[in-house]
Coordinates of C-alpha atoms in Angstrom, one line a residue:
Chain A
M269 CA -98.0 156.2 137.0
S270 CA -96.8 159.1 138.6
G271 CA -94.4 157.6 141.0
R272 CA -92.7 156.3 138.7
I273 CA -92.9 159.7 135.9
A274 CA -91.0 161.7 138.2
T275 CA -88.7 158.6 139.1
G276 CA -88.1 158.7 135.8
L277 CA -87.0 162.3 135.5
L278 CA -85.0 163.2 138.4
L279 CA -83.3 160.3 137.0
G280 CA -82.9 162.0 133.8
W281 CA -82.0 165.1 136.2
L282 CA -78.7 163.3 138.4
L283 CA -77.5 161.9 134.2
L284 CA -77.8 165.2 133.5
V285 CA -76.0 166.6 135.7
F286 CA -73.8 164.3 135.9
V287 CA -73.4 165.1 131.7
F288 CA -72.4 169.1 132.8
I289 CA -69.5 168.1 135.8
F290 CA -67.7 166.0 134.3
A291 CA -67.9 166.8 130.3
P292 CA -64.8 168.3 130.3
I293 CA -63.1 166.4 131.8
V294 CA -63.8 163.9 129.5
A295 CA -64.1 166.7 126.6
S296 CA -59.9 167.5 127.6
V297 CA -58.7 163.8 128.0
I298 CA -59.9 164.2 124.3
F299 CA -58.8 166.8 123.1
S300 CA -55.7 166.4 124.9
F301 CA -55.0 163.1 121.8
N302 CA -56.9 166.2 119.3
S303 CA -54.0 167.3 116.5
D304 CA -56.0 170.7 116.0
R305 CA -54.5 173.4 118.0
F306 CA -58.9 174.7 118.4
P307 CA -60.7 171.8 118.7
T308 CA -64.2 171.1 117.5
I309 CA -66.7 169.3 116.0
P310 CA -65.5 166.7 113.4
L311 CA -62.1 165.9 115.7
G312 CA -59.1 166.2 113.7
S313 CA -56.6 163.3 114.0
F314 CA -55.5 161.4 116.8
T315 CA -51.4 162.3 117.4
T316 CA -49.4 162.5 120.9
H317 CA -48.0 165.1 119.5
W318 CA -49.5 167.3 122.8
Y319 CA -47.9 165.3 126.1
D320 CA -44.6 164.7 122.8
T321 CA -43.7 168.6 123.7
I322 CA -44.9 168.9 127.3
F323 CA -41.9 165.8 127.8
A324 CA -39.5 167.4 126.0
D325 CA -39.9 170.8 127.0
A326 CA -37.7 171.5 129.7
E327 CA -39.6 174.1 132.0
I328 CA -42.2 172.5 132.9
G329 CA -39.7 169.6 133.4
E330 CA -38.5 171.8 136.4
A331 CA -42.3 172.6 137.4
A332 CA -43.4 168.6 138.0
R333 CA -39.7 168.8 139.4
N334 CA -40.0 171.5 142.4
S335 CA -44.3 169.8 141.8
I336 CA -43.6 166.7 144.1
I337 CA -40.3 168.7 146.3
V338 CA -43.6 170.6 147.8
S339 CA -46.5 168.4 147.8
L340 CA -44.1 165.2 149.4
S341 CA -42.7 167.8 151.9
T342 CA -46.1 169.5 151.9
S343 CA -47.9 165.9 152.6
V344 CA -45.0 165.5 155.6
I345 CA -45.9 168.0 157.3
A346 CA -49.6 168.5 157.3
T347 CA -49.6 164.4 158.1
T348 CA -47.4 165.2 161.1
L349 CA -49.2 168.2 162.6
G350 CA -51.8 166.9 161.7
F351 CA -51.8 163.9 163.7
A352 CA -50.0 165.6 166.8
T353 CA -53.8 167.6 167.0
A354 CA -55.6 165.1 166.0
Y355 CA -54.2 163.1 168.9
T356 CA -54.3 166.7 171.4
D357 CA -58.6 166.1 170.7
Y358 CA -58.9 162.6 170.9
R359 CA -56.5 162.0 174.1
Y360 CA -56.9 165.6 176.1
R361 CA -59.5 168.0 177.6
F362 CA -58.3 170.7 178.4
R363 CA -60.2 174.7 178.9
F364 CA -59.7 176.5 175.5
K365 CA -60.1 173.9 173.3
G366 CA -62.3 175.0 170.9
P367 CA -59.4 177.8 169.8
Y368 CA -57.7 176.0 169.5
L369 CA -59.0 173.2 167.0
A370 CA -60.5 176.3 165.6
L371 CA -56.3 177.1 164.4
I372 CA -56.1 174.1 162.5
L373 CA -59.7 173.9 161.2
L374 CA -60.2 177.1 160.0
P375 CA -58.2 177.5 156.9
P376 CA -60.8 176.0 154.1
T377 CA -63.4 179.0 154.7
I378 CA -60.7 181.9 153.9
P379 CA -61.0 182.0 149.8
L380 CA -57.5 181.2 148.5
I381 CA -56.9 184.5 147.2
I382 CA -57.2 186.4 150.5
M383 CA -54.8 183.1 151.7
A384 CA -52.3 183.8 149.2
L385 CA -52.5 188.1 149.4
A386 CA -51.7 187.5 153.4
M387 CA -49.2 184.8 152.4
L388 CA -47.8 186.3 150.5
A389 CA -47.6 190.1 152.8
W390 CA -46.4 188.1 155.5
L391 CA -43.6 186.1 153.9
S392 CA -42.0 188.5 151.9
W393 CA -42.0 190.9 155.3
I394 CA -40.5 188.3 158.1
G395 CA -38.5 188.1 154.2
A396 CA -39.2 184.2 153.6
S397 CA -41.2 184.6 150.4
G398 CA -39.6 183.2 147.0
Q399 CA -38.9 180.2 148.0
L400 CA -40.0 176.8 147.0
W401 CA -40.2 176.1 150.8
S402 CA -42.3 179.1 151.1
I403 CA -44.7 177.2 148.8
I404 CA -44.0 174.2 151.3
I405 CA -46.0 176.1 154.6
A406 CA -48.1 177.7 153.0
H407 CA -49.7 174.5 151.8
S408 CA -49.0 173.0 155.2
V409 CA -51.6 175.4 156.3
L410 CA -53.6 175.0 153.3
T411 CA -54.0 170.9 153.5
A412 CA -53.3 169.6 158.1
P413 CA -56.6 170.1 157.9
F414 CA -57.4 167.2 156.7
A415 CA -55.2 165.3 157.6
M416 CA -56.7 166.1 161.4
A417 CA -60.5 165.1 160.5
I418 CA -58.9 162.1 158.2
L419 CA -56.6 161.1 161.7
R420 CA -59.3 162.9 163.9
L421 CA -61.6 159.1 162.1
R422 CA -59.5 156.6 162.7
L423 CA -58.6 158.1 166.3
H424 CA -62.4 157.8 167.6
Q425 CA -62.2 153.9 166.6
I426 CA -59.9 153.3 169.0
D427 CA -61.2 151.5 171.8
P428 CA -59.4 154.0 174.8
D429 CA -58.9 150.9 177.1
L430 CA -55.8 150.1 174.4
E431 CA -53.8 153.0 175.7
A432 CA -54.4 152.3 179.1
A433 CA -53.2 149.5 179.4
A434 CA -50.0 149.2 177.6
W435 CA -49.4 152.1 180.0
N436 CA -50.7 149.4 183.4
L437 CA -48.3 146.9 182.3
G438 CA -45.5 149.6 182.6
S439 CA -44.4 150.6 178.8
S440 CA -44.1 154.4 179.2
E441 CA -46.4 157.0 177.0
W442 CA -44.2 157.5 174.3
R443 CA -44.0 153.8 174.1
A444 CA -47.8 152.9 174.1
L445 CA -47.5 155.2 171.6
R446 CA -45.2 154.7 169.5
S447 CA -47.0 150.6 169.5
V448 CA -50.6 151.0 170.4
I449 CA -51.4 153.9 168.6
L450 CA -48.9 153.9 165.6
P451 CA -50.3 151.3 164.1
F452 CA -54.1 151.7 164.8
C453 CA -53.0 154.6 162.8
R454 CA -50.8 153.9 160.0
P455 CA -53.6 153.0 157.2
A456 CA -55.4 156.5 158.4
I457 CA -51.2 158.1 158.1
I458 CA -50.8 156.4 155.2
S459 CA -54.2 158.1 153.8
A460 CA -54.2 161.4 154.6
A461 CA -50.4 161.7 153.3
C462 CA -52.0 160.7 150.3
L463 CA -54.7 163.8 150.3
T464 CA -52.8 166.1 151.3
A465 CA -50.4 165.9 148.8
A466 CA -53.1 165.4 146.5
I467 CA -54.0 168.4 147.1
S468 CA -51.0 170.6 147.5
F469 CA -50.4 168.6 143.5
D470 CA -53.7 170.8 142.7
E471 CA -53.4 174.2 145.0
F472 CA -52.4 177.1 142.3
A473 CA -53.9 180.3 144.2
V474 CA -50.8 180.8 146.6
A475 CA -49.2 179.1 145.1
W476 CA -49.0 181.5 141.8
F477 CA -48.4 184.4 144.3
V478 CA -46.1 183.0 146.9
S479 CA -43.5 181.3 144.4
G480 CA -41.8 183.6 142.6
L481 CA -39.6 182.1 139.9
N482 CA -40.2 178.4 141.2
K483 CA -43.3 177.7 139.3
T484 CA -45.0 174.3 139.9
V485 CA -47.8 172.7 137.6
P486 CA -50.6 174.2 138.6
V487 CA -48.9 176.8 138.0
I488 CA -47.6 176.5 134.3
I489 CA -50.7 176.0 133.2
L490 CA -52.6 179.1 135.0
E491 CA -49.1 181.4 132.4
I492 CA -50.2 179.0 129.1
V493 CA -53.7 179.8 129.8
Q494 CA -53.6 183.1 130.5
G495 CA -51.3 183.0 127.4
N496 CA -53.5 181.4 124.3
I497 CA -55.2 177.9 123.4
D498 CA -52.6 175.5 123.5
P499 CA -53.6 171.8 123.9
Q500 CA -50.8 171.5 126.0
V501 CA -52.5 172.1 128.9
N502 CA -54.9 168.7 127.9
A503 CA -51.7 167.3 127.7
I504 CA -50.9 168.3 131.8
G505 CA -54.3 168.1 132.9
S506 CA -54.8 164.6 132.0
L507 CA -50.5 163.6 133.3
V508 CA -51.7 165.8 136.9
F509 CA -55.9 163.8 136.9
L510 CA -53.9 160.5 136.7
T511 CA -50.7 161.4 138.9
S512 CA -54.0 163.4 141.4
M513 CA -56.1 160.0 141.2
T514 CA -53.6 157.3 141.9
L515 CA -52.8 159.2 144.9
V516 CA -56.8 159.2 145.7
V517 CA -57.6 155.9 144.7
L518 CA -55.0 154.7 147.2
A519 CA -55.9 156.7 149.8
Q520 CA -59.3 154.7 149.2
L521 CA -57.5 151.3 148.9
F522 CA -56.2 152.3 152.8
F523 CA -58.8 154.3 154.5
I524 CA -61.8 154.1 153.5
A525 CA -62.3 150.7 152.6
R526 CA -61.1 150.0 156.3
V527 CA -63.1 152.9 157.8
G528 CA -66.4 151.0 156.7
R529 CA -65.3 147.9 157.4
A530 CA -64.6 149.1 161.9
Chain B
M163 CA -48.5 169.6 182.4
N164 CA -46.1 167.3 181.4
R165 CA -43.8 167.1 178.5
F166 CA -44.5 164.8 176.0
A167 CA -48.9 166.7 176.4
L168 CA -46.8 169.7 175.5
V169 CA -45.0 167.8 172.1
F170 CA -48.3 166.9 170.4
R171 CA -49.9 170.4 171.8
L172 CA -47.6 173.4 170.7
P173 CA -46.5 172.4 167.2
I174 CA -50.1 173.2 165.7
I175 CA -49.9 176.6 168.2
V176 CA -46.7 177.4 166.7
W177 CA -47.6 177.1 163.4
Q178 CA -50.6 178.5 162.5
G179 CA -49.8 181.4 164.6
L180 CA -47.1 182.0 162.6
F181 CA -48.0 181.1 158.7
F182 CA -52.1 181.7 159.8
L183 CA -53.0 184.0 162.3
G184 CA -49.8 185.9 161.5
P185 CA -50.1 186.2 157.8
L186 CA -54.4 187.2 158.3
F187 CA -53.3 189.9 161.6
F188 CA -50.5 191.4 158.9
M189 CA -53.1 191.8 155.7
I190 CA -55.3 193.2 157.6
V191 CA -52.4 195.9 160.0
M192 CA -51.1 196.5 156.1
S193 CA -54.1 198.0 154.7
F194 CA -52.4 201.1 156.6
F195 CA -49.2 201.6 155.1
L196 CA -48.0 204.0 152.2
V197 CA -46.6 203.0 150.0
K198 CA -43.4 205.4 148.4
N199 CA -42.1 205.2 145.7
Y200 CA -42.1 201.3 145.1
R201 CA -42.1 200.4 148.8
M202 CA -44.5 199.5 151.1
E203 CA -44.3 201.7 154.3
E204 CA -45.1 200.5 158.4
A205 CA -47.0 203.3 158.9
F206 CA -50.9 204.4 159.9
E207 CA -52.7 206.1 157.3
L208 CA -56.6 205.3 156.6
K209 CA -55.2 206.8 152.9
N210 CA -55.8 202.7 151.3
W211 CA -59.4 202.2 153.1
A212 CA -60.6 205.6 152.6
R213 CA -59.0 205.6 148.5
M214 CA -60.8 201.9 148.1
L215 CA -64.0 203.1 149.9
T216 CA -64.9 206.2 147.6
R217 CA -63.4 204.3 143.4
G218 CA -66.8 204.5 142.4
Y219 CA -64.5 200.8 140.0
V220 CA -64.8 199.5 144.1
W221 CA -68.2 199.1 144.4
D222 CA -69.3 197.6 140.5
S223 CA -66.6 194.6 141.6
Y224 CA -67.5 194.1 144.8
W225 CA -72.3 194.3 143.9
Y226 CA -71.6 193.0 140.6
T227 CA -69.4 190.0 142.9
L228 CA -72.0 189.3 144.9
G229 CA -74.5 189.5 142.9
M230 CA -72.6 187.0 140.3
A231 CA -71.9 185.1 143.6
G232 CA -75.8 185.2 145.0
S233 CA -76.7 184.0 141.5
A234 CA -74.2 180.6 141.5
T235 CA -75.4 180.2 144.1
L236 CA -79.2 180.0 143.8
V237 CA -78.5 178.1 140.4
A238 CA -76.2 175.2 142.4
T239 CA -79.6 174.8 144.8
L240 CA -81.7 174.7 142.2
V241 CA -79.8 172.7 139.9
A242 CA -78.6 170.4 142.7
F243 CA -82.4 169.3 144.9
P244 CA -82.8 167.2 141.7
A245 CA -80.1 165.9 141.6
A246 CA -80.0 165.1 145.7
Y247 CA -83.2 164.0 145.7
A248 CA -82.6 161.1 143.1
L249 CA -79.7 159.9 144.9
A250 CA -81.3 160.1 148.3
F251 CA -84.1 158.3 147.9
R252 CA -84.3 156.8 143.9
V253 CA -81.9 154.6 144.3
S254 CA -80.0 152.2 146.1
A255 CA -76.5 152.2 148.9
E256 CA -75.0 150.6 146.4
V257 CA -75.4 153.4 144.1
R258 CA -75.4 156.6 145.9
R259 CA -71.6 155.2 147.7
W260 CA -70.4 155.5 143.9
A261 CA -72.4 158.6 142.7
I262 CA -70.8 159.9 146.1
F263 CA -67.3 158.3 144.6
L264 CA -68.0 159.9 141.3
L265 CA -68.4 163.7 143.1
I266 CA -65.7 163.2 144.6
I267 CA -63.1 163.0 141.1
P268 CA -63.4 166.5 140.4
F269 CA -61.6 167.4 143.4
F270 CA -58.7 166.5 142.5
T271 CA -58.2 167.4 138.4
S272 CA -57.5 170.8 138.0
Y273 CA -59.6 173.3 138.1
L274 CA -57.9 175.1 135.7
V275 CA -57.8 172.5 133.2
R276 CA -62.5 172.3 133.6
T277 CA -62.7 175.7 133.2
F278 CA -60.6 176.1 129.5
S279 CA -61.8 172.5 128.8
W280 CA -65.6 175.0 128.8
Y281 CA -63.5 178.3 127.0
V282 CA -62.8 175.7 124.0
I283 CA -66.6 174.0 124.6
L284 CA -68.8 177.6 125.0
A285 CA -66.7 179.5 122.9
G286 CA -67.9 181.0 119.2
S287 CA -66.5 178.2 117.1
G288 CA -66.4 175.0 120.2
V289 CA -67.9 172.2 120.2
I290 CA -71.1 173.6 121.0
N291 CA -71.9 175.8 118.4
A292 CA -70.8 173.6 115.7
G293 CA -73.5 171.1 117.1
L294 CA -75.8 173.9 116.8
G295 CA -74.6 174.8 113.0
T296 CA -75.6 171.3 111.5
V297 CA -78.6 172.0 112.7
G298 CA -78.9 174.8 112.2
F299 CA -78.7 177.2 114.5
G300 CA -76.6 179.5 116.1
P301 CA -73.6 181.1 117.0
Y302 CA -74.4 181.9 120.3
T303 CA -72.0 184.3 123.1
M304 CA -71.7 182.1 125.5
L305 CA -68.5 182.9 126.6
N306 CA -67.0 186.7 128.3
T307 CA -71.5 187.0 129.9
P308 CA -72.7 186.5 133.1
F309 CA -73.5 183.3 132.1
G310 CA -70.0 182.6 131.0
T311 CA -68.9 183.5 134.7
V312 CA -71.9 181.1 136.1
V313 CA -70.4 178.1 135.1
G314 CA -67.2 178.1 136.2
Y315 CA -69.0 179.1 139.4
L316 CA -70.5 175.2 138.6
T317 CA -68.1 173.2 138.0
L318 CA -66.1 175.1 140.4
T319 CA -69.2 174.1 143.1
L320 CA -71.6 171.8 142.3
P321 CA -70.6 168.5 142.9
L322 CA -70.0 169.3 146.5
V323 CA -73.1 171.5 146.1
V324 CA -74.8 167.4 145.8
I325 CA -72.6 165.8 148.1
L326 CA -74.1 167.8 151.3
Q327 CA -77.4 167.8 150.5
T328 CA -77.5 164.0 149.4
V329 CA -75.9 163.4 152.3
A330 CA -78.6 166.1 154.7
L331 CA -81.2 164.5 152.5
A332 CA -80.5 161.0 153.1
N333 CA -80.1 161.4 157.3
I334 CA -84.1 162.7 157.4
D335 CA -85.9 160.1 159.5
Q336 CA -88.7 158.4 156.6
N337 CA -90.3 157.6 159.4
L338 CA -91.5 161.2 158.9
V339 CA -92.0 161.2 155.8
Q340 CA -93.8 158.1 155.7
A341 CA -95.9 160.0 158.5
A342 CA -97.0 162.1 155.9
R343 CA -97.7 160.1 153.0
N344 CA -100.3 158.9 155.2
L345 CA -101.7 161.2 156.5
G346 CA -103.2 162.2 153.5
C347 CA -100.1 164.9 152.1
S348 CA -99.9 165.0 148.9
P349 CA -96.4 164.4 146.9
P350 CA -95.4 167.9 146.6
R351 CA -97.3 169.5 150.0
T352 CA -94.9 166.1 151.7
L353 CA -91.7 168.1 149.8
I354 CA -92.3 171.9 151.4
S355 CA -93.3 171.5 154.3
V356 CA -92.0 168.6 156.1
V357 CA -88.6 166.9 153.5
V358 CA -86.7 170.2 153.2
P359 CA -87.4 172.0 156.4
L360 CA -85.9 168.6 157.9
A361 CA -82.8 169.2 155.6
K362 CA -82.6 173.0 156.4
T363 CA -79.8 172.6 157.9
G364 CA -77.4 170.8 155.5
L365 CA -79.4 173.0 152.0
I366 CA -77.7 175.4 154.2
I367 CA -74.5 174.9 155.0
A368 CA -74.3 173.4 151.1
A369 CA -74.9 176.6 149.4
L370 CA -72.9 178.8 152.0
F371 CA -70.4 176.8 150.8
C372 CA -71.0 177.7 147.6
F373 CA -70.9 180.2 148.3
I374 CA -68.0 181.8 149.8
L375 CA -66.0 179.3 146.9
S376 CA -67.6 181.6 144.1
F377 CA -66.9 185.0 146.6
G378 CA -63.6 184.2 146.6
D379 CA -63.1 182.0 142.2
F380 CA -61.2 184.6 140.5
V381 CA -60.7 181.8 137.3
A382 CA -64.1 181.8 136.3
P383 CA -65.2 185.0 135.9
Y384 CA -61.7 186.2 134.1
Y385 CA -61.2 183.1 132.1
L386 CA -65.0 182.6 131.7
G387 CA -66.8 185.5 132.3
G388 CA -64.7 188.3 130.2
S389 CA -63.3 190.1 133.4
K390 CA -66.0 193.6 133.0
P391 CA -65.9 194.7 135.5
P392 CA -63.6 192.4 137.2
T393 CA -64.6 190.5 140.4
L394 CA -63.0 191.3 143.6
P395 CA -60.1 188.5 143.8
I396 CA -60.1 189.8 140.3
L397 CA -59.4 192.9 141.5
I398 CA -56.8 191.9 144.5
I399 CA -54.6 189.5 141.5
D400 CA -54.2 192.9 139.7
T401 CA -53.6 195.2 142.0
T402 CA -51.4 193.1 144.2
K403 CA -48.7 192.5 140.8
S404 CA -49.3 195.1 138.6
G405 CA -49.0 197.9 140.7
Q406 CA -47.0 196.6 143.6
Q407 CA -50.0 198.7 145.9
W408 CA -50.7 196.0 147.9
P409 CA -52.7 197.6 150.5
R410 CA -54.8 199.0 148.6
A411 CA -55.2 194.6 147.9
A412 CA -54.7 193.8 151.2
V413 CA -58.1 196.5 152.2
V414 CA -60.4 194.8 149.4
A415 CA -59.3 191.5 150.5
V416 CA -60.3 193.4 154.2
M417 CA -64.2 193.8 152.9
M418 CA -64.3 190.2 151.6
M419 CA -63.4 188.8 154.4
L420 CA -66.1 191.0 156.5
T421 CA -68.6 190.8 153.6
L422 CA -67.9 186.1 154.3
F423 CA -68.0 187.0 158.0
A424 CA -71.7 189.0 158.1
I425 CA -73.2 186.0 155.4
A426 CA -72.5 182.8 157.4
A427 CA -73.4 184.2 160.7
T428 CA -76.7 184.7 159.4
A429 CA -76.8 181.5 157.2
I430 CA -75.3 179.9 160.5
W431 CA -78.1 181.5 162.1
L432 CA -80.4 180.6 159.9
A433 CA -79.7 176.5 159.1
Y434 CA -79.3 176.1 162.6
R435 CA -82.5 178.6 164.2
R436 CA -85.6 176.0 165.2
R437 CA -89.1 176.7 164.2
I438 CA -91.7 177.5 166.5
A439 CA -94.8 176.3 166.0
S440 CA -97.3 177.5 164.5

């Protein structure tokens, strides 16, 4: 049967594509437990040495603290902006709505290196570069569209009569928002917060340009990689991966499962 | 408009105006500024533009970046298509959902760490060459070559391209495909005359994303491609970080933006163009 051979070939190709995509991820986790400074075949012995050294490194600890502050603040700002915009889009019609939505949705289509240069130049011109909050400002711009998209999808599922019913029963617009819209959106809000935090936690180009002396974890990785072959990168990478995946799985649990069902 | 509405509408206008449009607009203005004694001065001079546009190395970088990003887009499209086809038509919906979930995972692993991983895997004494050496081949030089750059670009873009292509293919009306088969169309002919045209919009948008990401990436061409010649993003970094020549870096950035606009406009026009019945 030629059909079966074709299917076999296609599935084999699919498998190869997955191998290509996951090879570097799996390899970095394996290398992080490998004793050789420069991993090759056959592998060296099992060690947790690289994890010990990064936990002992004060600079990496400082960077981890910076990263946590940046990604948490970013997620709060981006999710707030995303919610306000998604709600406006859901409820109101007005002139220039197209350009209004473009304003929040366009940043991901601009290459990060260009955003990095533009942010650096502008923030230093207004005297706001080189601070931790410079990164927070930049990351909020970059991640707000993702929060907006998730929240807009959720608002798409609400019955518009619910809010109207609350108004008719005498509640103010604020009260209706708090008692009807926000509870309905809660899973999406948590999901958007996790997702924006995860994106911010991984971003290095813009953070590298505007951070000055306040380095985040990805910026430290960039600097280590520039220097030499250092397996500590694999250990840091594996921990970052673990953190991001936890956030994504949380986002998934709170949102994607429910949207699928609703 | 009441206060309630304003509270929700204004924040994003103010925020993106200050921190998205502001920076981009300022960057364009800055490309006309001058640098004297390592300090930027407000001016309106064409000197940076004249300098950058007449330098051979800038145009070498320009065409090299365009060529590499274009090659990566072509390779990613061709490599992803059979995989997306398999996911769209040859597996159950359950498997497809899991596969797409797996394809999202790479976005949350550090791209830097994945590139570093490839560096170790592809090196002259790395995993691949060590493996090939035991059966008597190699070693092959894979780092600091265009091959290395493309491997890096694909690491960044391939998962997204597979996802977008899968969605495009899965949305095709199966009745049309079945009709072509029933009317005696061979499988290859069905693929070319029915499946690809129906999925055209999604396939082109996937390629466009691949191009934008590759065109703007500095990690792959720097660490895996050896930066010879530097791509435009590397040129921006070098000009900004080492020479304090921000205005000249801004010229390169504006060149990149204009190029991307032109390519995106063409791609979108191609993607949504109605086919004239022939």
